[in-house]
mmCIF file of C-alpha atoms in Angstrom:
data_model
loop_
_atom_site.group_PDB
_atom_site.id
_atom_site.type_symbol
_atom_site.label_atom_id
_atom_site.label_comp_id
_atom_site.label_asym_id
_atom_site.label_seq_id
_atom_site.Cartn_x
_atom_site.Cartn_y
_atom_site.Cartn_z
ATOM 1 C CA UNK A 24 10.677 16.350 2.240
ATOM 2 C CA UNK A 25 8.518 13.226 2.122
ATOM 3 C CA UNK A 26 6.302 14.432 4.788
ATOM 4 C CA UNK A 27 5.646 17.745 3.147
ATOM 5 C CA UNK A 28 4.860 16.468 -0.497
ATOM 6 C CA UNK A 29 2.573 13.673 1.828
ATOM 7 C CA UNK A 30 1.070 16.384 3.632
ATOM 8 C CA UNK A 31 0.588 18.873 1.112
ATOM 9 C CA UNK A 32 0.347 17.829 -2.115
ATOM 10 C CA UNK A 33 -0.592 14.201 -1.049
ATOM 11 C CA UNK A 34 -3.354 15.177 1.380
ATOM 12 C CA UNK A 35 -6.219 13.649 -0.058
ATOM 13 C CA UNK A 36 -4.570 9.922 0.754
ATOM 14 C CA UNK A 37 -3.443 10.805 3.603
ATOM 15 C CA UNK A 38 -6.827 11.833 5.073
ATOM 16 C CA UNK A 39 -8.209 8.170 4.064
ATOM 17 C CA UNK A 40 -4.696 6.943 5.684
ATOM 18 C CA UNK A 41 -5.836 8.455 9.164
ATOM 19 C CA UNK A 42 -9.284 7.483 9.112
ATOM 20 C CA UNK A 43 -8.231 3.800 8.527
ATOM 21 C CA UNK A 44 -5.266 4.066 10.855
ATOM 22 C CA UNK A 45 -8.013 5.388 13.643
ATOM 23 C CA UNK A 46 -10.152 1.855 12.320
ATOM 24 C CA UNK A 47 -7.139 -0.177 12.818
ATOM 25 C CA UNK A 48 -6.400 1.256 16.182
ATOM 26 C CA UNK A 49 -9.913 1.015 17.662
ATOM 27 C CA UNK A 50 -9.797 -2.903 16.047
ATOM 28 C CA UNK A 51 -6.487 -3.003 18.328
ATOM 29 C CA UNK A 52 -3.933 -3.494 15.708
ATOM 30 C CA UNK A 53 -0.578 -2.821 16.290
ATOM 31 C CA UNK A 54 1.058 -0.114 14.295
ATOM 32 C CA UNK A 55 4.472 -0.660 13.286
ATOM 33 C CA UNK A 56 7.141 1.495 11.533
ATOM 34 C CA UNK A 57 9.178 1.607 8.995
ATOM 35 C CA UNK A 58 11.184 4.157 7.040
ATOM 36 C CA UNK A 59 8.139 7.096 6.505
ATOM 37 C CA UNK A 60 5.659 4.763 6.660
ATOM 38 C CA UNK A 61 3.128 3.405 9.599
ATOM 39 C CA UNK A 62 1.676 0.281 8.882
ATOM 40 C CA UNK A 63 -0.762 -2.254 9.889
ATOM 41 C CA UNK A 64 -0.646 -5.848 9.777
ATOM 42 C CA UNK A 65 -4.200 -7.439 9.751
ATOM 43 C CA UNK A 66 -5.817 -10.533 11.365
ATOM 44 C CA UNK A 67 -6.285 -12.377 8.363
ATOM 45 C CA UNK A 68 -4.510 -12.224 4.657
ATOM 46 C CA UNK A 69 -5.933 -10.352 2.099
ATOM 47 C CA UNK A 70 -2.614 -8.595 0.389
ATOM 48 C CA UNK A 71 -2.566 -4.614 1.137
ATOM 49 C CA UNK A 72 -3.637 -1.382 0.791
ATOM 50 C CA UNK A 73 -2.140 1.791 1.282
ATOM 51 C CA UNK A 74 -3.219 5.351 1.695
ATOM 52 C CA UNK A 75 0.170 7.810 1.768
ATOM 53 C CA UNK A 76 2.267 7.658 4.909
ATOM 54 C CA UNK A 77 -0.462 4.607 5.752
ATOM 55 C CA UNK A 78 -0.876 0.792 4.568
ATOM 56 C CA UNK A 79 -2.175 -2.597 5.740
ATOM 57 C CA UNK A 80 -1.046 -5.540 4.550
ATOM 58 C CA UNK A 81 -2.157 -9.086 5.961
ATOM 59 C CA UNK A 82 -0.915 -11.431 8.799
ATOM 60 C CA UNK A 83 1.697 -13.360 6.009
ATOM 61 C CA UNK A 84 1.966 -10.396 3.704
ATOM 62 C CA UNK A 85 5.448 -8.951 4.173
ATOM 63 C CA UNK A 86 6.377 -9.373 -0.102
ATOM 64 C CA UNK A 87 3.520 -6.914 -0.401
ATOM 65 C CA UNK A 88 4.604 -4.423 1.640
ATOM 66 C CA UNK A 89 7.151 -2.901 -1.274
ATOM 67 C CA UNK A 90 4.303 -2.541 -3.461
ATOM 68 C CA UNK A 91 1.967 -0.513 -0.986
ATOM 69 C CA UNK A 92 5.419 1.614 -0.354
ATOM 70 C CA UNK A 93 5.556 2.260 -4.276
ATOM 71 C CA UNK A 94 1.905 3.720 -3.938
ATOM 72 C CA UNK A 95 3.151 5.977 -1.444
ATOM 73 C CA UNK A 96 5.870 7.424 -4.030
ATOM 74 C CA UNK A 97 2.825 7.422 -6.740
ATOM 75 C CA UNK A 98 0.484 9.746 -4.165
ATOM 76 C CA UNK A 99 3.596 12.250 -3.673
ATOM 77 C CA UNK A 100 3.838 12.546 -7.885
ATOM 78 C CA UNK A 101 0.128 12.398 -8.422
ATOM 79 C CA UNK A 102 -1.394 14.130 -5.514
ATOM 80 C CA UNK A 103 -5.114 14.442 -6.107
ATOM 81 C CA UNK A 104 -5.146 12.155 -8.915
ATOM 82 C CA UNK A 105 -4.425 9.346 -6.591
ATOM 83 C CA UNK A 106 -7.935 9.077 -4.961
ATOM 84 C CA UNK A 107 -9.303 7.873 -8.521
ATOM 85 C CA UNK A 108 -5.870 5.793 -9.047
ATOM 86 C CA UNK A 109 -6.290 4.084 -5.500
ATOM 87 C CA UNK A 110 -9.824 3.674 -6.299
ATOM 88 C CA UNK A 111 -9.184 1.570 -9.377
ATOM 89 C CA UNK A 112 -6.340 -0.567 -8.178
ATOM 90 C CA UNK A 113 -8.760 -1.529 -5.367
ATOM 91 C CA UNK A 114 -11.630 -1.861 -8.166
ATOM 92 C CA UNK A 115 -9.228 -4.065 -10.050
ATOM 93 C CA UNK A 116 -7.778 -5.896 -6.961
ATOM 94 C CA UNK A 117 -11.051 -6.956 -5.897
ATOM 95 C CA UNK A 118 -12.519 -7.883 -9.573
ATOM 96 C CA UNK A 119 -9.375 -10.527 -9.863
ATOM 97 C CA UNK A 120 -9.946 -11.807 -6.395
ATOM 98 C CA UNK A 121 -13.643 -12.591 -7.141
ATOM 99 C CA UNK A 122 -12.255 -14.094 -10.685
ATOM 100 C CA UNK A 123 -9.808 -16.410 -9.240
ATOM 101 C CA UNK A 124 -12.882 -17.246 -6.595
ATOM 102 C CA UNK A 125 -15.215 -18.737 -9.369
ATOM 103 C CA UNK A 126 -12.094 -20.114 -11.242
ATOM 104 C CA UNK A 127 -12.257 -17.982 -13.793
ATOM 105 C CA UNK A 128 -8.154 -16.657 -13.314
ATOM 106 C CA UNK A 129 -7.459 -13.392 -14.914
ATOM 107 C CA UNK A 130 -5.487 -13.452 -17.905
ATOM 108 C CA UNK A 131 -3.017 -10.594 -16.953
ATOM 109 C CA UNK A 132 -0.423 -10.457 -14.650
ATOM 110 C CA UNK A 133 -1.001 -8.081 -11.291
ATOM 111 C CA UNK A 134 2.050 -5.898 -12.241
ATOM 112 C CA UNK A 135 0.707 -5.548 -16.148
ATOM 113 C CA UNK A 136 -1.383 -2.684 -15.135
ATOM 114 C CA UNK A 137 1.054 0.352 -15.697
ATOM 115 C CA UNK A 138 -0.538 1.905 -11.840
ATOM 116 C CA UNK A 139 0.571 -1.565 -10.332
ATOM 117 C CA UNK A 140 4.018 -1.983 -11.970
ATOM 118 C CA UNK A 141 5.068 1.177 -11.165
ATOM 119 C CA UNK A 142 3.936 1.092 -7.767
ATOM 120 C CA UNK A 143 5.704 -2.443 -6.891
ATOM 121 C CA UNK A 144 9.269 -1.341 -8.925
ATOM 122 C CA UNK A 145 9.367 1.816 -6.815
ATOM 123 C CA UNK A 146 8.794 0.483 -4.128
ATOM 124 C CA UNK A 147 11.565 -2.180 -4.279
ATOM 125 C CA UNK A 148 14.068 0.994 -5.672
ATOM 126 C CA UNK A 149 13.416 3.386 -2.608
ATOM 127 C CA UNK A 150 12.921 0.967 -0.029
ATOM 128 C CA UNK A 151 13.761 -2.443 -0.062
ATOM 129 C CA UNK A 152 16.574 -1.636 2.099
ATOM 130 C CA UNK A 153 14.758 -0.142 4.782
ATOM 131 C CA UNK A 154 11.999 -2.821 4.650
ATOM 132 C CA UNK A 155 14.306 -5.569 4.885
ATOM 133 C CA UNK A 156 16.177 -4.072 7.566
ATOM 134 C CA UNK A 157 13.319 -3.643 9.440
ATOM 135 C CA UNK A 158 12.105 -7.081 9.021
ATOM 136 C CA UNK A 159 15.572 -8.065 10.292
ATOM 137 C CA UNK A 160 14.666 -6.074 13.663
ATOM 138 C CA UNK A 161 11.258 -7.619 13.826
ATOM 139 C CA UNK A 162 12.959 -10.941 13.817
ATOM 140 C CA UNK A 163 11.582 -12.050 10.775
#
């Protein structure tokens, strides 16, 4: 059922999710999976992003990895919508890094956006198991 919604209703991500699974593959990163999802780990950290069945999270970046799940969840309720709700979290991702760059921290909490909360609590409901079972195989 995941794949269908993905697929179907979820598209739009996922077309983004192949193109930048092709990028990461060319750049000869390793794909891994786990549960529904195929994922990316970069050379460098950087935190995540995720496009439906797709995400990339950096080198030391496994606590983020729930969150990008929960934004998986998000594109099979929102479908189309989720182009212009991926757009701003990475808008907003990439204003607070630039913030904290010129020490000028943001004054909100990641999670106090309602797109960001709700990504990183479903994430943790529907798959902390299988993330931390597959961290168990991966020896970490």
């Amino acid at each position: 059922m995941f794949y269908l919604v993905q697929w179907t209703w979820g598209i739009a991500v996922n077309i983004f999710g192949v193109l930048m699974a092709l990028g990461m593959l060319i750049t000869g990163h390793k794909p891994y999976k786990c549960g529904p999802f195929i994922y990316f780990r970069t050379k460098w950290n950087f935190g995540g992003l995720e496009f439906g069945n797709f995400f990339v999270i950096g080198k030391d970046c496994d606590s983020v990895a729930l969150h990008e799940m929960g934004h998986g969840v998000q594109n099979m309720i929102w479908g189309p919508l989720m182009v212009f709700w991926s757009a701003s979290s990475a808008i907003r991702y990439w204003v607070r890094e630039i913030r904290y760059s010129i020490g000028k921290p943001p004054k909100s909490g990641y999670d106090d956006y309602w797109l960001e909360g709700q990504a990183t609590a479903w994430g943790k409901k529907f798959f902390a198991p299988i993330w931390k079972e597959h961290l168990e195989k991966r020896g970490k």
